[in-house]
CSV table of C-alpha atoms in Angstrom, one decimal:
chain,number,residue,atom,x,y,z
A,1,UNK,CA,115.1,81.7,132.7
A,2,UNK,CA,115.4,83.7,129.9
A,3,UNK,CA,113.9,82.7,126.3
A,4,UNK,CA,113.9,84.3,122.7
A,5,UNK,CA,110.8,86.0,122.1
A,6,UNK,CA,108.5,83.8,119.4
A,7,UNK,CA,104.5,83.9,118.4
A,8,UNK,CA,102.7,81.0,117.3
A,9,UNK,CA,101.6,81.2,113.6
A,10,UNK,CA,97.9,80.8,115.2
A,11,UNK,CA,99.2,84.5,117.2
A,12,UNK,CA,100.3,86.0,114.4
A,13,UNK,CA,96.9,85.3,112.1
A,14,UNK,CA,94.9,86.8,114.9
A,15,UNK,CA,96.5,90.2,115.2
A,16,UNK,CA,95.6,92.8,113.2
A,17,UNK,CA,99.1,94.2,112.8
A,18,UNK,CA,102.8,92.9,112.7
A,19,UNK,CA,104.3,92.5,116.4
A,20,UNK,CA,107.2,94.7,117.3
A,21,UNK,CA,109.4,91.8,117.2
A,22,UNK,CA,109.8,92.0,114.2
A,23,UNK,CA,110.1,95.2,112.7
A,24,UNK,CA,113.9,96.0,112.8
A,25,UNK,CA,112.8,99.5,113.7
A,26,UNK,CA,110.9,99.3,116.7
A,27,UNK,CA,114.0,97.7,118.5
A,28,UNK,CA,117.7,97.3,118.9
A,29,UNK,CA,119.2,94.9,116.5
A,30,UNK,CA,121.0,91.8,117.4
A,31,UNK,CA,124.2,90.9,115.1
A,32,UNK,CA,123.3,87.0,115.7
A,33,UNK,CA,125.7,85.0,114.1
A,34,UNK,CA,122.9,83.4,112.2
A,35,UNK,CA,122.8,86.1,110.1
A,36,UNK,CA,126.5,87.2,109.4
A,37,UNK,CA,126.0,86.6,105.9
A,38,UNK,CA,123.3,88.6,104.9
A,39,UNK,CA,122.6,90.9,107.8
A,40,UNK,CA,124.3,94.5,105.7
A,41,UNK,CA,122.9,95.7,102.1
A,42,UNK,CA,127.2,95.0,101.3
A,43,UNK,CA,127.0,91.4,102.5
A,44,UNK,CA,127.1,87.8,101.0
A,45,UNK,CA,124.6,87.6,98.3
A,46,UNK,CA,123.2,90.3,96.1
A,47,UNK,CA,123.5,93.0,98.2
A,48,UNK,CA,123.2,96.7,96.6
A,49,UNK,CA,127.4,96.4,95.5
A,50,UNK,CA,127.0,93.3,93.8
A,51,UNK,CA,123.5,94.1,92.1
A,52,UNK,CA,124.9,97.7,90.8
A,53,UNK,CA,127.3,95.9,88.8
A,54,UNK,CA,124.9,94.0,86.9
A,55,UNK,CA,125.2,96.3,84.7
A,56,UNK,CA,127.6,95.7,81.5
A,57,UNK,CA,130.6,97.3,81.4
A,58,UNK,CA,130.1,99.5,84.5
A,59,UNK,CA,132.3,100.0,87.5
A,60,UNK,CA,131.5,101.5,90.9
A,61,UNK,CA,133.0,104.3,92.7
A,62,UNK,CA,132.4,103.6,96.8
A,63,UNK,CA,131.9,106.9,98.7
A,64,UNK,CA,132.5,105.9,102.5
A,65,UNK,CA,134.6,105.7,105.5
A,66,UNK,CA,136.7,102.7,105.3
A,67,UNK,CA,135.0,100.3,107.3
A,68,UNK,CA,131.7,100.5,105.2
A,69,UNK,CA,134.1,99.6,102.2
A,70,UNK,CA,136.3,96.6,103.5
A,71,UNK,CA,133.6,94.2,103.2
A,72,UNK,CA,133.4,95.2,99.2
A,73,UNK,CA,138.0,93.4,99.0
A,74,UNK,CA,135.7,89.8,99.1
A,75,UNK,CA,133.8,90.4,96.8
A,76,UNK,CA,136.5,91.8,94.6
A,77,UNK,CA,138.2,88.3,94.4
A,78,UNK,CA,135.7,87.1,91.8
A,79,UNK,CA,136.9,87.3,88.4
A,80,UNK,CA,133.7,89.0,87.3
A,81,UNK,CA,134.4,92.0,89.8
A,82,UNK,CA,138.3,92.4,89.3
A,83,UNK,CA,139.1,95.6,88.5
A,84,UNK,CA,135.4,97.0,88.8
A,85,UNK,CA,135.7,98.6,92.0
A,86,UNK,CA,137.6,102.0,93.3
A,87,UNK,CA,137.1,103.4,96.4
A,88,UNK,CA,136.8,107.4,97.9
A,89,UNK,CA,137.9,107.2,101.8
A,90,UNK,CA,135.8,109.7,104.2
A,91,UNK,CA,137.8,111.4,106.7
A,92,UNK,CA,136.5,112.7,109.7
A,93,UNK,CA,136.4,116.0,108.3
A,94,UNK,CA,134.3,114.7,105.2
A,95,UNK,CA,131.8,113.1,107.3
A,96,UNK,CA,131.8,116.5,109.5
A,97,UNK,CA,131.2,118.9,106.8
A,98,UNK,CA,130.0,117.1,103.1
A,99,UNK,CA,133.2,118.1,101.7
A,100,UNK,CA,133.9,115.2,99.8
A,101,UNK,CA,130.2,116.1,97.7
A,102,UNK,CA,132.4,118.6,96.1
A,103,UNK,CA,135.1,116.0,95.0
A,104,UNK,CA,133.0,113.0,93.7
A,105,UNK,CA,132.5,114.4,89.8
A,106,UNK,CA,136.8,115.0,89.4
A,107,UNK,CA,137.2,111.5,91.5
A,108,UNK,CA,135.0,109.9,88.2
A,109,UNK,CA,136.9,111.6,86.0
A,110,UNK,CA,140.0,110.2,87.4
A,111,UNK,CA,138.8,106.9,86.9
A,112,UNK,CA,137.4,107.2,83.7
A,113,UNK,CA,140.6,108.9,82.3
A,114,UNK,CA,143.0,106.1,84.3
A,115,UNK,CA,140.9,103.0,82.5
A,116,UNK,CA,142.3,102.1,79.3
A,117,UNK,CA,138.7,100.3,78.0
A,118,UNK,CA,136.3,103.3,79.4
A,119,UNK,CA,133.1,101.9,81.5
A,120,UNK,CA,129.7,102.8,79.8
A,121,UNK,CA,128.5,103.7,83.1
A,122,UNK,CA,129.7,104.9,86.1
A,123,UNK,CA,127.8,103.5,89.6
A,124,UNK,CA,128.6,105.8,93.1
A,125,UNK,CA,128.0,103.6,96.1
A,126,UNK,CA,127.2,105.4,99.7
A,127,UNK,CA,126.4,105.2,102.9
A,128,UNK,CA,124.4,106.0,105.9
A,129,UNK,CA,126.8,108.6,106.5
A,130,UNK,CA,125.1,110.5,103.2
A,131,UNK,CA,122.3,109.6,104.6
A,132,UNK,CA,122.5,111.7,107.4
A,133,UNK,CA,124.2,114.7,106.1
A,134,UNK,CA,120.8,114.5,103.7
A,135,UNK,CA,123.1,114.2,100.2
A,136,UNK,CA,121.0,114.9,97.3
A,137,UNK,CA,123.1,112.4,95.0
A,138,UNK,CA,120.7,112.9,91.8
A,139,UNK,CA,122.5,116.5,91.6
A,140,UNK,CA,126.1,114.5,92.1
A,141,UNK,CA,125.3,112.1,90.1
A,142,UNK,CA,124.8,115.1,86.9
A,143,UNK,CA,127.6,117.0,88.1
A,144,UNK,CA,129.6,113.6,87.4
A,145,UNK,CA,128.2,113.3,84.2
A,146,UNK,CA,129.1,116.4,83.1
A,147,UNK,CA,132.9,116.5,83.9
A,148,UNK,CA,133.4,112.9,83.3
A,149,UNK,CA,131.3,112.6,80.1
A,150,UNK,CA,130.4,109.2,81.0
A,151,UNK,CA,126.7,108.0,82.7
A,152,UNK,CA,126.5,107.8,86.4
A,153,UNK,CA,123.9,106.2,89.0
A,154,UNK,CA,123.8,106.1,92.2
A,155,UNK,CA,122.9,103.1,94.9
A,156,UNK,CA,122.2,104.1,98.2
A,157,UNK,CA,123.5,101.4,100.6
A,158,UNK,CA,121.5,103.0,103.3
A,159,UNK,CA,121.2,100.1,105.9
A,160,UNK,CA,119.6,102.7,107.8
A,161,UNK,CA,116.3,102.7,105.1
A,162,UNK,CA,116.4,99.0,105.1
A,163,UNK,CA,112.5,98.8,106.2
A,164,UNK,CA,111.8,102.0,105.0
A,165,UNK,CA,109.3,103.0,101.6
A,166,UNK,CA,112.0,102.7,99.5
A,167,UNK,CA,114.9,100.4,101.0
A,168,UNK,CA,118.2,100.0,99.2
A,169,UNK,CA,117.4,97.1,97.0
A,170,UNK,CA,114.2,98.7,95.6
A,171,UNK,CA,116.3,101.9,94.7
A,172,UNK,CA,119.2,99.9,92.8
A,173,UNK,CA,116.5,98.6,90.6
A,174,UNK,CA,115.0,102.0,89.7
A,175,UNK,CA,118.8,103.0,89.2
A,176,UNK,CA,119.8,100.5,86.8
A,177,UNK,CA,116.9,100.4,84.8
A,178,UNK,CA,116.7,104.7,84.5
A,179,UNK,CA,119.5,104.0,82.3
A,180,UNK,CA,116.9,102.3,79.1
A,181,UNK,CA,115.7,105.3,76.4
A,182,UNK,CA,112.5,105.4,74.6
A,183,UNK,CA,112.7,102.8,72.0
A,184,UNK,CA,110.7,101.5,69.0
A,185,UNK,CA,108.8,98.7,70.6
A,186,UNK,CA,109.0,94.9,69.3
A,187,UNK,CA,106.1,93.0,70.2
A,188,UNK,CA,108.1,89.7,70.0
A,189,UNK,CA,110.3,90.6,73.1
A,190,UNK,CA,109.2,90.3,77.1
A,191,UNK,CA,111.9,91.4,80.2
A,192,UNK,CA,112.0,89.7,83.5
A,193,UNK,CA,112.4,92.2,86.3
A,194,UNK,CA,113.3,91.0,89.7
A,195,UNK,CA,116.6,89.4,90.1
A,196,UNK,CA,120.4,90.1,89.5
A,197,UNK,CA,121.2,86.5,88.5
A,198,UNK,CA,119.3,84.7,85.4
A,199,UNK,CA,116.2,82.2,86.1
A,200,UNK,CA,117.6,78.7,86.1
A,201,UNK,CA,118.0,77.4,82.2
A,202,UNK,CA,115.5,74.8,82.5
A,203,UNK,CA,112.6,77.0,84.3
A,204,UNK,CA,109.8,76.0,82.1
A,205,UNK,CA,109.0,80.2,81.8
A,206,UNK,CA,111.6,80.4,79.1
A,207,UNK,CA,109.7,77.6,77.4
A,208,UNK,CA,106.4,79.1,77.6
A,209,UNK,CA,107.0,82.1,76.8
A,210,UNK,CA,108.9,80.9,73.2
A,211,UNK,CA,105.4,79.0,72.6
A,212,UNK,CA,103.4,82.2,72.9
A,213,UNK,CA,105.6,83.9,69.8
A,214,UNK,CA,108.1,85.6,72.2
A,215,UNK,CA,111.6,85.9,70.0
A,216,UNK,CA,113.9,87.8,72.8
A,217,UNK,CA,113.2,87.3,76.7
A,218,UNK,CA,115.6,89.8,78.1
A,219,UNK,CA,116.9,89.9,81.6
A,220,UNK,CA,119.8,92.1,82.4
A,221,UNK,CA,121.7,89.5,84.6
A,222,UNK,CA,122.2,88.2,80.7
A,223,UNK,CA,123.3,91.3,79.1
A,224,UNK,CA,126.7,91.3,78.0
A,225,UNK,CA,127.3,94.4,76.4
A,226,UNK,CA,125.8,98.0,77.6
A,227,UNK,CA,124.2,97.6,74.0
A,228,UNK,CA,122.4,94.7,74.7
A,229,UNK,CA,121.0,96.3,78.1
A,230,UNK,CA,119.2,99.2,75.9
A,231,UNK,CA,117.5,96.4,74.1
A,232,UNK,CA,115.2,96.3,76.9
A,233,UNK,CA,113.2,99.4,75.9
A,234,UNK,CA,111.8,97.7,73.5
A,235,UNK,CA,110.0,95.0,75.2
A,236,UNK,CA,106.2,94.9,74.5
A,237,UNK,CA,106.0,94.1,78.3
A,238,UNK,CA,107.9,93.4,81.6
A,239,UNK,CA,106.9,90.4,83.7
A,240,UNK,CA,107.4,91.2,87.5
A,241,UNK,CA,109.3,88.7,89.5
A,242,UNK,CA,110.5,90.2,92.7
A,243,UNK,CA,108.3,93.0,94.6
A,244,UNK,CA,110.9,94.9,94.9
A,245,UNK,CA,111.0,95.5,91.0
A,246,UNK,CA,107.5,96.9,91.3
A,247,UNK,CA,109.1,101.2,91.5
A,248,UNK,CA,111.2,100.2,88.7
A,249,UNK,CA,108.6,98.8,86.6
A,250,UNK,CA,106.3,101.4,87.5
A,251,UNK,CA,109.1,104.1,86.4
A,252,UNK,CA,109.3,101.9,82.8
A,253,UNK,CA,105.8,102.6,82.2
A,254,UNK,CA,105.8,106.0,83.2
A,255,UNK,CA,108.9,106.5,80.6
A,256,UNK,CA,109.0,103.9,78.2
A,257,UNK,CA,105.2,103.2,78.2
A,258,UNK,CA,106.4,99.6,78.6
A,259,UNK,CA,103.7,97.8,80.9
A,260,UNK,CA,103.9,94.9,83.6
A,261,UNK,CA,102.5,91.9,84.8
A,262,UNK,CA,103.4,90.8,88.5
A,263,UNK,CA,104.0,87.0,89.0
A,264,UNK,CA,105.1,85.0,92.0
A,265,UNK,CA,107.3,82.6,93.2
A,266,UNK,CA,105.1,80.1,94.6
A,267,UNK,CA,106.1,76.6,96.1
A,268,UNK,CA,102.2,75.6,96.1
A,269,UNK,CA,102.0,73.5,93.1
A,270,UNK,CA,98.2,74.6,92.9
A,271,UNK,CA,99.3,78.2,93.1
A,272,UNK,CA,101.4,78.0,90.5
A,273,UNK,CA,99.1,76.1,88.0
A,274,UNK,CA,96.7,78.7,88.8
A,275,UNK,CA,99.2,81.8,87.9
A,276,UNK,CA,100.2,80.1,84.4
A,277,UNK,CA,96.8,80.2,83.1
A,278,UNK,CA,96.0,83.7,85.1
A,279,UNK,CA,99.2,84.6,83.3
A,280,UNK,CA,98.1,83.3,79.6
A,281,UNK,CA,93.9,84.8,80.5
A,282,UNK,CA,95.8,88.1,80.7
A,283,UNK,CA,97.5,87.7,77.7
A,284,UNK,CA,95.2,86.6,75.4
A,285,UNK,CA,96.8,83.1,74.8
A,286,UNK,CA,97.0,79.4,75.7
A,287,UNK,CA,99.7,77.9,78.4
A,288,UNK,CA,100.0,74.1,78.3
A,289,UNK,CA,101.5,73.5,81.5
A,290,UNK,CA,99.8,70.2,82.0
A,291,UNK,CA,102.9,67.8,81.6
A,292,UNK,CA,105.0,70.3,84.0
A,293,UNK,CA,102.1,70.2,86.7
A,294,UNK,CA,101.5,66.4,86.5
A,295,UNK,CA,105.4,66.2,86.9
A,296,UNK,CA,105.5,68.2,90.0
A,297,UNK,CA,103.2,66.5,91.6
A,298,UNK,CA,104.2,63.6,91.4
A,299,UNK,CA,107.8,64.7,92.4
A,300,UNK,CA,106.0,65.3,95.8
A,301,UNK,CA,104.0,62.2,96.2
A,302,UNK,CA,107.3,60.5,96.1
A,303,UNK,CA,109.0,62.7,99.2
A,304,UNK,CA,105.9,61.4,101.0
A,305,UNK,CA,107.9,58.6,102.7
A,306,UNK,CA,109.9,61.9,104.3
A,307,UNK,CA,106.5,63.9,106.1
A,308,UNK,CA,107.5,62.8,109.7
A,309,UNK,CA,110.8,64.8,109.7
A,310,UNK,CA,110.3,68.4,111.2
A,311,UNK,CA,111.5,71.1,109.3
A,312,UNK,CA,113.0,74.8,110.5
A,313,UNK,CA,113.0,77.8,107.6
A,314,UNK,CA,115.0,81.0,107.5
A,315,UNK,CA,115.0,83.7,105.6
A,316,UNK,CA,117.8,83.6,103.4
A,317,UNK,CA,116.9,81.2,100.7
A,318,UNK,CA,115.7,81.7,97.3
A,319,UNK,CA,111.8,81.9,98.9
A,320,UNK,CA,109.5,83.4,101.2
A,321,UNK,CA,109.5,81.2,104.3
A,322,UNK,CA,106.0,82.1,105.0
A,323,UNK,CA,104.9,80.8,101.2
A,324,UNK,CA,107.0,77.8,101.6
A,325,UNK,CA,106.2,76.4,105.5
A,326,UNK,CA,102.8,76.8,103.8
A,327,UNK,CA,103.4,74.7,101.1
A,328,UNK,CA,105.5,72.5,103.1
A,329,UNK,CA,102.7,71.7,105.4
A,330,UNK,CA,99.9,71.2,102.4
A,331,UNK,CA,101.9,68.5,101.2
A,332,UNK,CA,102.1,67.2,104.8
A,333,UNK,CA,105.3,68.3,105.9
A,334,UNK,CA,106.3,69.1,109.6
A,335,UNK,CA,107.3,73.0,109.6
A,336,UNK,CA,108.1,73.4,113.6
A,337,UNK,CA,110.3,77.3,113.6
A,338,UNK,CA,110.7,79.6,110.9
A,339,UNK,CA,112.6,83.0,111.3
A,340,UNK,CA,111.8,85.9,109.1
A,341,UNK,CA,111.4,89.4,109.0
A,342,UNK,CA,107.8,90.0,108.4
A,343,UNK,CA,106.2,92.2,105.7
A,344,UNK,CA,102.7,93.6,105.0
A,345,UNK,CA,102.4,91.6,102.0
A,346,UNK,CA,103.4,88.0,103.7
A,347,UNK,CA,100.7,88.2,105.8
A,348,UNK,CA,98.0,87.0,103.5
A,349,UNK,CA,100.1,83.7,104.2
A,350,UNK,CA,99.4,83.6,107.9
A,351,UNK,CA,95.4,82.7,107.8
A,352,UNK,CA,96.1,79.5,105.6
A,353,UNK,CA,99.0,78.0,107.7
A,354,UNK,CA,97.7,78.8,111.0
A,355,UNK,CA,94.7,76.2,110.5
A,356,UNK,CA,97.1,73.7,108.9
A,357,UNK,CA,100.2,74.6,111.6
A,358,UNK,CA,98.7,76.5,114.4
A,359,UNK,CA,101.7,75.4,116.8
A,360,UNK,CA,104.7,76.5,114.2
A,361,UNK,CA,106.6,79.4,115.4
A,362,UNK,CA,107.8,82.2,114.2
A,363,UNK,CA,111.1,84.1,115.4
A,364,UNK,CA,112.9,87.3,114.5
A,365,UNK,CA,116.2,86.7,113.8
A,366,UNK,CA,117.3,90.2,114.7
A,367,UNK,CA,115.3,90.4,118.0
A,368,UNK,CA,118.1,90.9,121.0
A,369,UNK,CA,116.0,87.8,122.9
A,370,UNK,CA,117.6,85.7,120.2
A,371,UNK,CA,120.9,85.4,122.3
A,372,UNK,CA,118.2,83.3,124.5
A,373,UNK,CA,117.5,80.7,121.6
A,374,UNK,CA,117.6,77.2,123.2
A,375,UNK,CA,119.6,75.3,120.5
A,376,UNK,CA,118.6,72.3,121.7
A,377,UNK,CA,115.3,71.6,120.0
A,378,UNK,CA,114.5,69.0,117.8
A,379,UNK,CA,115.0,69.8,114.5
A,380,UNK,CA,115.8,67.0,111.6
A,381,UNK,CA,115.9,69.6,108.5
A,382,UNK,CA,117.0,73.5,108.4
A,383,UNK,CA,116.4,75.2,104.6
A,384,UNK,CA,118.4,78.4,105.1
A,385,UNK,CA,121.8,79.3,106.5
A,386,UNK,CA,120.3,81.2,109.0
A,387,UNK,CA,118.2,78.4,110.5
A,388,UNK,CA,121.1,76.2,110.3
A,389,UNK,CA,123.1,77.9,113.0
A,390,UNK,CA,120.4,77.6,115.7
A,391,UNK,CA,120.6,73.8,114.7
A,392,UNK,CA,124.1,72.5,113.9
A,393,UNK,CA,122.9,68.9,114.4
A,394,UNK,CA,120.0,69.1,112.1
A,395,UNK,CA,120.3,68.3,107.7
A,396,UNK,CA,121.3,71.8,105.6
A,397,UNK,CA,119.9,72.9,102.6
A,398,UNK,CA,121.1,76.3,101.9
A,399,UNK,CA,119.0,76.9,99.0
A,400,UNK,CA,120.6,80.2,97.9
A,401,UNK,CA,122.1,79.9,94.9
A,402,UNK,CA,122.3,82.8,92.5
A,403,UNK,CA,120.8,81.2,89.5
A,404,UNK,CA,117.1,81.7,90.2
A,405,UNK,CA,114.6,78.8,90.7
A,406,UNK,CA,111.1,79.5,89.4
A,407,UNK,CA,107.8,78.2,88.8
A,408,UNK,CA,107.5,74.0,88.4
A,409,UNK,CA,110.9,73.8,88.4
A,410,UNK,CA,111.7,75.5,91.6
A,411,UNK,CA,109.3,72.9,93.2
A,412,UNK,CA,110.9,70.0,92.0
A,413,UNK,CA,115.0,71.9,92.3
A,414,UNK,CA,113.6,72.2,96.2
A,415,UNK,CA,112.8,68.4,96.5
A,416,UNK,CA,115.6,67.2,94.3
A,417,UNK,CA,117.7,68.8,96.9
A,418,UNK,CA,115.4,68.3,100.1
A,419,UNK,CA,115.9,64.1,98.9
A,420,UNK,CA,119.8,64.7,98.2
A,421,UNK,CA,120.5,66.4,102.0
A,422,UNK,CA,118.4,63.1,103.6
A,423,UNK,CA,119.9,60.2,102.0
């Protein structure tokens, strides 16, 4: 009988490099229906159409052939996208020859001229078919600029790069933020890289930071104007909150001289207590996170009275499911499955958990073996949308909101919610 392919946490922490299963370029991919929503850079959540808007008062010009675009007509139901996108169709032809390379600057223009309230900036959306005819969009991008008089970007939604150096959502980062100019710096004014949506209002961060003497904490998810985006050239410093902000952070300091500290989201309470003071050490000051740690822990000692349920995490929540089955079993949790697409950088996760959860395993949710899954295990609790299709029985915390959880309060937003799913 036939089975989807899995390894054992205690598997994984023994070899020296990720199995094939899991690198979406060693293998064909499966299209399971667990991952429908997320499984294309133009998908549910912020995929690189979504996060290039982020940016005030631009619109986005899609370069592809129609069914790359189709997905974008959903999105464009949300009053905050009306109007925002505008579409150039690839014909055979186009695809064929690059033809349409020579069009793109007068298509901007036409857009530009046709808007009555002119966009600041101008984003060009493509494809894998650019991809393969090699399109050096930088050199687009300046012819647009020149014959629409208006700033234009590009965002590669190259699905084919998706695992690559420099994957789609690391590129629409350096994009966005290779819009700020050298500024007069204001020591009184920090930026949060990382996400397209803001940090949850009550994330202690915001707090802390205002105690250490910081006047403006900008992140561009909060930016209104185009204005109030070139404000963040003058931060004194950027705190990193994704990885994936890491080039872009790296160009800021190259351009702007504007430097960066790297923090995680952790769902180890210790982890986190440890960052905050790592965090004010490096700084120079004091964090009083006392109150916020005691609080968090004791949000867990009450979700004791659930430890005996097992659990199943996939990859789609706001989280690393490696970082939180660890967690999740510290505080004496049952993680039994999680599905994930592994990276270098989660495997310093793997040593920890495999002495507290040797047994726990580990799929791919885009390995073809997958359309073996048996759906019939035991599962009481699936955090994800992608683990809740392999259990339809099971409790479902998506967990995926926009709004950001971070920090103390991400711990206690994921047990609020965890308690709210199993009453």
């Amino acid at each position: 009988m036939k089975e989807a392919k899995y390894y054992t946490v205690k598997e994984l922490a023994a070899k020296e490099k990720i199995p094939e299963i899991f690198d979406t370029g060693a293998h064909l991919i499966y299209s399971s229906p667990a991952t429908l929503a997320y499984n294309s850079p133009g998908a549910q959540g912020f995929g690189v159409k979504r996060a290039g808007l982020t940016m005030p008062e631009s619109v986005m010009l899609i370069v592809s052939p129609g069914c790359c675009g189709r997905n974008t007509s959903a999105i464009s139901v949300n009053e905050q996208y009306k109007h925002r996108y505008f579409y150039y169709l690839l014909d055979e032809t186009d695809i064929v020859t690059g033809r349409h390379l020579s069009k793109i600057p007068e298509a901007v223009k036409e857009i530009v001229d046709f808007l009555a309230v002119k966009p600041k900036v101008v984003m060009i959306c493509i494809t894998c078919v650019d991809a393969l005819l090699g399109t050096d969009m930088e050199r687009v991008c300046k012819q647009c600029e020149e014959v629409a008089k208006v700033k234009v970007r590009p965002c590669y939604m190259y699905a084919l790069t998706r695992e690559g150096r420099r994957p789609p959502m690391v590129h629409v980062r350096e994009s966005l933020y290779s819009l700020l100019e050298k500024q007069k710096k204001d020591p009184r004014t920090v930026n949060l890289l990382g996400f397209f949506a803001p940090l949850d209002d009550d994330c202690e961060l915001y707090r802390y930071l205002k105690d250490i003497g910081m006047h403006h904490i900008y992140e561009l998810s909060r930016m209104t104007t185009y204005a109030d985006f070139t404000k963040m050239s003058q931060a004194n410093f950027n705190l990193i909150l994704h990885p994936e902000a890491r080039a872009a952070a790296e160009n800021m300091r190259k351009a702007l001289n504007i430097g960066s500290i790297e923090l995680t989201r952790f769902y180890q309470v210790e982890y986190v207590h440890r960052q905050y003071h790592a965090l004010a050490k490096a700084l120079g000051v004091t964090i009083d996170d006392q109150a916020d740690y005691e609080k968090t822990k004791a949000v867990i000692e009450m979700m004791k009275s659930y430890q005996n349920i097992s659990i199943a995490i996939g990859e789609t929540g706001n989280y690393d499911p490696l970082e939180l089955a660890l967690a999740l079993v510290s505080y004496g949790f049952q993680v039994k499955e999680i599905y994930a697409t592994l990276q270098d950088y989660q495997l310093r996760y793997l040593s920890a958990l495999s002495s507290l959860s040797p047994a726990t395993k580990v799929y791919c949710n885009n390995e073809p073996t997958m359309l073996y899954y048996n759906m019939e295990s035991s599962i009481d609790l699936t955090i994800g949308k992608d683990a809740a299709y392999y259990h339809p029985k099971a409790h479902h915390l998506d967990f995926n909101e926009d709004r950001q959880p971070y920090g103390y309060q991400a711990i206690q937003l994921l047990f609020s919610k965890m308690k709210e799913v199993l009453s």
